[in-house]
Amino acid sequence: METIDVLLVDDHEVVRAGYRRLFESTDDIEVVAEATNGEEAYALYLEHHPSVVVMDLTMPGIGGLDASRRILTRDREARILVFSVHENELFLNRALDQGILGYISKRSASRVMVEAVRQVAGGEPFIGQEMMPFLVKRKASADSQLVEALSPREFEVFRLRAEGLSVNAIAELLNVSPKTVGHHNTSVKQKLGAANDAELTRLAIRLGVVTP
């Protein structure tokens, strides 16, 4: 039986410990590395080239979507399974559009996680039952459709600004100049029809991009 090597990415130690124990109880899944943020996830992916990346979305700094984009840009064959508290069409659509193979909720049963890892490792998509209504819809509200038009980098700036990070802080996280972040922020406002950062934050909360 071929072992499935997993890179586990989540900023909460208790969450990683729980899933690590779950995978250790199987005969074919092994956690080879753990990351607490997107930057670590990207570096550890390049180091270990795991069979599957089990990726949280909301973490300090670089989020799971941006980390996944970087990994998939480097390796289009990377197999990523999202496990997240976000159960909405916006995050699901962006994940699938990026080439992420699987998406399950953190409230999924343990057996679902194991099944999802095995299926994604085989190159097959896996969408949790709780996400199926959104998959069937694949169609969002007018606000969500506007957000869908954002580029991956614009979406990351949108998310981080909505979380309250300054332009300079975002520039440091994304390793770009503050001027570049400011340009993206202006573009986001124009595309979303927001007059200021407060309106962006309200929109982000309404769509479930961030929690109040």
mmCIF file of N, CA, C and O in Angstrom, residues 84-132:
data_model
loop_
_atom_site.group_PDB
_atom_site.id
_atom_site.type_symbol
_atom_site.label_atom_id
_atom_site.label_comp_id
_atom_site.label_asym_id
_atom_site.label_seq_id
_atom_site.Cartn_x
_atom_site.Cartn_y
_atom_site.Cartn_z
ATOM 1 N N SER A 84 -12.116 24.186 5.925
ATOM 2 C CA SER A 84 -12.316 25.558 6.376
ATOM 3 C C SER A 84 -13.630 25.736 7.118
ATOM 4 O O SER A 84 -14.560 24.947 6.957
ATOM 5 N N VAL A 85 -13.678 26.796 7.905
ATOM 6 C CA VAL A 85 -14.946 27.163 8.551
ATOM 7 C C VAL A 85 -15.846 27.901 7.565
ATOM 8 O O VAL A 85 -17.032 28.086 7.823
ATOM 9 N N HIS A 86 -15.290 28.342 6.437
ATOM 10 C CA HIS A 86 -16.070 29.098 5.455
ATOM 11 C C HIS A 86 -16.926 28.153 4.611
ATOM 12 O O HIS A 86 -16.404 27.389 3.800
ATOM 13 N N GLU A 87 -18.215 28.234 4.831
ATOM 14 C CA GLU A 87 -19.146 27.418 4.044
ATOM 15 C C GLU A 87 -19.986 28.369 3.195
ATOM 16 O O GLU A 87 -21.139 28.654 3.506
ATOM 17 N N ASN A 88 -19.412 28.869 2.132
ATOM 18 C CA ASN A 88 -20.159 29.738 1.223
ATOM 19 C C ASN A 88 -19.622 29.602 -0.193
ATOM 20 O O ASN A 88 -18.527 29.104 -0.420
ATOM 21 N N GLU A 89 -20.439 30.051 -1.142
ATOM 22 C CA GLU A 89 -20.099 29.860 -2.550
ATOM 23 C C GLU A 89 -18.900 30.680 -2.988
ATOM 24 O O GLU A 89 -18.168 30.296 -3.910
ATOM 25 N N LEU A 90 -18.660 31.817 -2.324
ATOM 26 C CA LEU A 90 -17.559 32.680 -2.727
ATOM 27 C C LEU A 90 -16.217 31.968 -2.563
ATOM 28 O O LEU A 90 -15.411 31.904 -3.500
ATOM 29 N N PHE A 91 -15.966 31.429 -1.384
ATOM 30 C CA PHE A 91 -14.697 30.740 -1.146
ATOM 31 C C PHE A 91 -14.605 29.452 -1.960
ATOM 32 O O PHE A 91 -13.544 29.111 -2.484
ATOM 33 N N LEU A 92 -15.702 28.726 -2.078
ATOM 34 C CA LEU A 92 -15.686 27.495 -2.865
ATOM 35 C C LEU A 92 -15.351 27.793 -4.318
ATOM 36 O O LEU A 92 -14.504 27.125 -4.928
ATOM 37 N N ASN A 93 -16.007 28.790 -4.887
ATOM 38 C CA ASN A 93 -15.767 29.124 -6.287
ATOM 39 C C ASN A 93 -14.327 29.559 -6.534
ATOM 40 O O ASN A 93 -13.706 29.150 -7.518
ATOM 41 N N ARG A 94 -13.799 30.386 -5.642
ATOM 42 C CA ARG A 94 -12.424 30.840 -5.828
ATOM 43 C C ARG A 94 -11.449 29.681 -5.695
ATOM 44 O O ARG A 94 -10.446 29.599 -6.427
ATOM 45 N N ALA A 95 -11.726 28.776 -4.775
ATOM 46 C CA ALA A 95 -10.850 27.612 -4.605
ATOM 47 C C ALA A 95 -10.858 26.732 -5.859
ATOM 48 O O ALA A 95 -9.805 26.357 -6.382
ATOM 49 N N LEU A 96 -12.043 26.424 -6.350
ATOM 50 C CA LEU A 96 -12.144 25.559 -7.526
ATOM 51 C C LEU A 96 -11.568 26.237 -8.764
ATOM 52 O O LEU A 96 -10.912 25.580 -9.590
ATOM 53 N N ASP A 97 -11.796 27.533 -8.893
ATOM 54 C CA ASP A 97 -11.273 28.255 -10.053
ATOM 55 C C ASP A 97 -9.753 28.288 -10.067
ATOM 56 O O ASP A 97 -9.132 28.392 -11.122
ATOM 57 N N GLN A 98 -9.146 28.209 -8.889
ATOM 58 C CA GLN A 98 -7.686 28.201 -8.803
ATOM 59 C C GLN A 98 -7.081 26.848 -9.137
ATOM 60 O O GLN A 98 -5.880 26.745 -9.376
ATOM 61 N N GLY A 99 -7.904 25.800 -9.114
ATOM 62 C CA GLY A 99 -7.376 24.470 -9.373
ATOM 63 C C GLY A 99 -7.262 23.601 -8.136
ATOM 64 O O GLY A 99 -6.682 22.508 -8.182
ATOM 65 N N ILE A 100 -7.821 24.079 -7.016
ATOM 66 C CA ILE A 100 -7.854 23.269 -5.798
ATOM 67 C C ILE A 100 -8.825 22.108 -6.011
ATOM 68 O O ILE A 100 -9.929 22.299 -6.504
ATOM 69 N N LEU A 101 -8.410 20.909 -5.626
ATOM 70 C CA LEU A 101 -9.203 19.713 -5.939
ATOM 71 C C LEU A 101 -10.321 19.408 -4.950
ATOM 72 O O LEU A 101 -11.353 18.860 -5.318
ATOM 73 N N GLY A 102 -10.107 19.755 -3.662
ATOM 74 C CA GLY A 102 -11.097 19.371 -2.661
ATOM 75 C C GLY A 102 -11.447 20.480 -1.707
ATOM 76 O O GLY A 102 -10.643 21.387 -1.456
ATOM 77 N N TYR A 103 -12.657 20.427 -1.167
ATOM 78 C CA TYR A 103 -13.111 21.447 -0.221
ATOM 79 C C TYR A 103 -14.102 20.813 0.740
ATOM 80 O O TYR A 103 -15.150 20.323 0.324
ATOM 81 N N ILE A 104 -13.756 20.789 2.021
ATOM 82 C CA ILE A 104 -14.672 20.276 3.034
ATOM 83 C C ILE A 104 -14.721 21.266 4.196
ATOM 84 O O ILE A 104 -13.825 22.088 4.379
ATOM 85 N N SER A 105 -15.780 21.170 4.970
ATOM 86 C CA SER A 105 -15.955 22.024 6.136
ATOM 87 C C SER A 105 -15.227 21.429 7.331
ATOM 88 O O SER A 105 -15.070 20.208 7.448
ATOM 89 N N LYS A 106 -14.809 22.285 8.256
ATOM 90 C CA LYS A 106 -14.156 21.798 9.465
ATOM 91 C C LYS A 106 -15.114 21.041 10.369
ATOM 92 O O LYS A 106 -14.672 20.352 11.292
ATOM 93 N N ARG A 107 -16.400 21.162 10.104
ATOM 94 C CA ARG A 107 -17.345 20.386 10.925
ATOM 95 C C ARG A 107 -17.629 19.014 10.327
ATOM 96 O O ARG A 107 -18.464 18.266 10.839
ATOM 97 N N SER A 108 -16.932 18.676 9.243
ATOM 98 C CA SER A 108 -17.115 17.357 8.630
ATOM 99 C C SER A 108 -16.638 16.263 9.582
ATOM 100 O O SER A 108 -15.723 16.468 10.395
ATOM 101 N N ALA A 109 -17.237 15.100 9.472
ATOM 102 C CA ALA A 109 -16.834 13.958 10.292
ATOM 103 C C ALA A 109 -15.420 13.514 9.918
ATOM 104 O O ALA A 109 -14.953 13.747 8.797
ATOM 105 N N SER A 110 -14.745 12.860 10.864
ATOM 106 C CA SER A 110 -13.372 12.412 10.644
ATOM 107 C C SER A 110 -13.250 11.518 9.421
ATOM 108 O O SER A 110 -12.302 11.616 8.641
ATOM 109 N N ARG A 111 -14.237 10.641 9.238
ATOM 110 C CA ARG A 111 -14.182 9.717 8.097
ATOM 111 C C ARG A 111 -14.223 10.476 6.768
ATOM 112 O O ARG A 111 -13.657 10.020 5.770
ATOM 113 N N VAL A 112 -14.888 11.626 6.768
ATOM 114 C CA VAL A 112 -14.957 12.433 5.543
ATOM 115 C C VAL A 112 -13.580 12.990 5.212
ATOM 116 O O VAL A 112 -13.164 12.992 4.045
ATOM 117 N N MET A 113 -12.852 13.457 6.227
ATOM 118 C CA MET A 113 -11.506 13.961 5.996
ATOM 119 C C MET A 113 -10.613 12.875 5.399
ATOM 120 O O MET A 113 -9.892 13.106 4.419
ATOM 121 N N VAL A 114 -10.665 11.694 5.968
ATOM 122 C CA VAL A 114 -9.833 10.588 5.478
ATOM 123 C C VAL A 114 -10.213 10.230 4.042
ATOM 124 O O VAL A 114 -9.348 10.066 3.173
ATOM 125 N N GLU A 115 -11.500 10.135 3.785
ATOM 126 C CA GLU A 115 -11.971 9.828 2.434
ATOM 127 C C GLU A 115 -11.541 10.911 1.448
ATOM 128 O O GLU A 115 -11.103 10.613 0.323
ATOM 129 N N ALA A 116 -11.642 12.174 1.870
ATOM 130 C CA ALA A 116 -11.282 13.292 0.998
ATOM 131 C C ALA A 116 -9.799 13.270 0.660
ATOM 132 O O ALA A 116 -9.405 13.470 -0.494
ATOM 133 N N VAL A 117 -8.947 13.025 1.658
ATOM 134 C CA VAL A 117 -7.500 12.973 1.425
ATOM 135 C C VAL A 117 -7.168 11.867 0.432
ATOM 136 O O VAL A 117 -6.378 12.064 -0.506
ATOM 137 N N ARG A 118 -7.765 10.707 0.605
ATOM 138 C CA ARG A 118 -7.488 9.585 -0.299
ATOM 139 C C ARG A 118 -7.939 9.891 -1.730
ATOM 140 O O ARG A 118 -7.238 9.569 -2.692
ATOM 141 N N GLN A 119 -9.099 10.526 -1.856
ATOM 142 C CA GLN A 119 -9.617 10.816 -3.197
ATOM 143 C C GLN A 119 -8.791 11.896 -3.891
ATOM 144 O O GLN A 119 -8.460 11.770 -5.076
ATOM 145 N N VAL A 120 -8.449 12.943 -3.150
ATOM 146 C CA VAL A 120 -7.633 14.017 -3.723
ATOM 147 C C VAL A 120 -6.238 13.500 -4.079
ATOM 148 O O VAL A 120 -5.663 13.880 -5.107
ATOM 149 N N ALA A 121 -5.699 12.619 -3.249
ATOM 150 C CA ALA A 121 -4.388 12.035 -3.536
ATOM 151 C C ALA A 121 -4.408 11.283 -4.862
ATOM 152 O O ALA A 121 -3.402 11.213 -5.573
ATOM 153 N N GLY A 122 -5.566 10.737 -5.208
ATOM 154 C CA GLY A 122 -5.718 10.020 -6.469
ATOM 155 C C GLY A 122 -6.020 10.938 -7.648
ATOM 156 O O GLY A 122 -6.257 10.460 -8.761
ATOM 157 N N GLY A 123 -6.005 12.248 -7.392
ATOM 158 C CA GLY A 123 -6.244 13.205 -8.463
ATOM 159 C C GLY A 123 -7.704 13.459 -8.755
ATOM 160 O O GLY A 123 -8.049 14.068 -9.769
ATOM 161 N N GLU A 124 -8.583 13.016 -7.848
ATOM 162 C CA GLU A 124 -10.024 13.187 -8.045
ATOM 163 C C GLU A 124 -10.561 14.288 -7.139
ATOM 164 O O GLU A 124 -10.160 14.391 -5.977
ATOM 165 N N PRO A 125 -11.475 15.117 -7.644
ATOM 166 C CA PRO A 125 -12.050 16.173 -6.800
ATOM 167 C C PRO A 125 -12.940 15.592 -5.706
ATOM 168 O O PRO A 125 -13.532 14.526 -5.874
ATOM 169 N N PHE A 126 -13.006 16.310 -4.584
ATOM 170 C CA PHE A 126 -13.876 15.899 -3.482
ATOM 171 C C PHE A 126 -14.485 17.147 -2.868
ATOM 172 O O PHE A 126 -13.769 18.022 -2.383
ATOM 173 N N ILE A 127 -15.799 17.229 -2.882
ATOM 174 C CA ILE A 127 -16.524 18.347 -2.281
ATOM 175 C C ILE A 127 -17.428 17.782 -1.180
ATOM 176 O O ILE A 127 -18.223 16.880 -1.427
ATOM 177 N N GLY A 128 -17.291 18.311 0.030
ATOM 178 C CA GLY A 128 -18.090 17.828 1.152
ATOM 179 C C GLY A 128 -19.571 18.065 0.944
ATOM 180 O O GLY A 128 -19.969 19.008 0.245
ATOM 181 N N GLN A 129 -20.377 17.227 1.562
ATOM 182 C CA GLN A 129 -21.830 17.318 1.409
ATOM 183 C C GLN A 129 -22.367 18.692 1.803
ATOM 184 O O GLN A 129 -23.288 19.205 1.166
ATOM 185 N N GLU A 130 -21.764 19.297 2.837
ATOM 186 C CA GLU A 130 -22.254 20.601 3.296
ATOM 187 C C GLU A 130 -21.991 21.699 2.272
ATOM 188 O O GLU A 130 -22.617 22.760 2.321
ATOM 189 N N MET A 131 -21.076 21.423 1.324
ATOM 190 C CA MET A 131 -20.749 22.413 0.296
ATOM 191 C C MET A 131 -21.515 22.173 -1.002
ATOM 192 O O MET A 131 -21.482 23.010 -1.915
ATOM 193 N N MET A 132 -22.207 21.056 -1.120
ATOM 194 C CA MET A 132 -22.850 20.699 -2.375
ATOM 195 C C MET A 132 -23.900 21.713 -2.841
ATOM 196 O O MET A 132 -23.988 21.993 -4.040
#
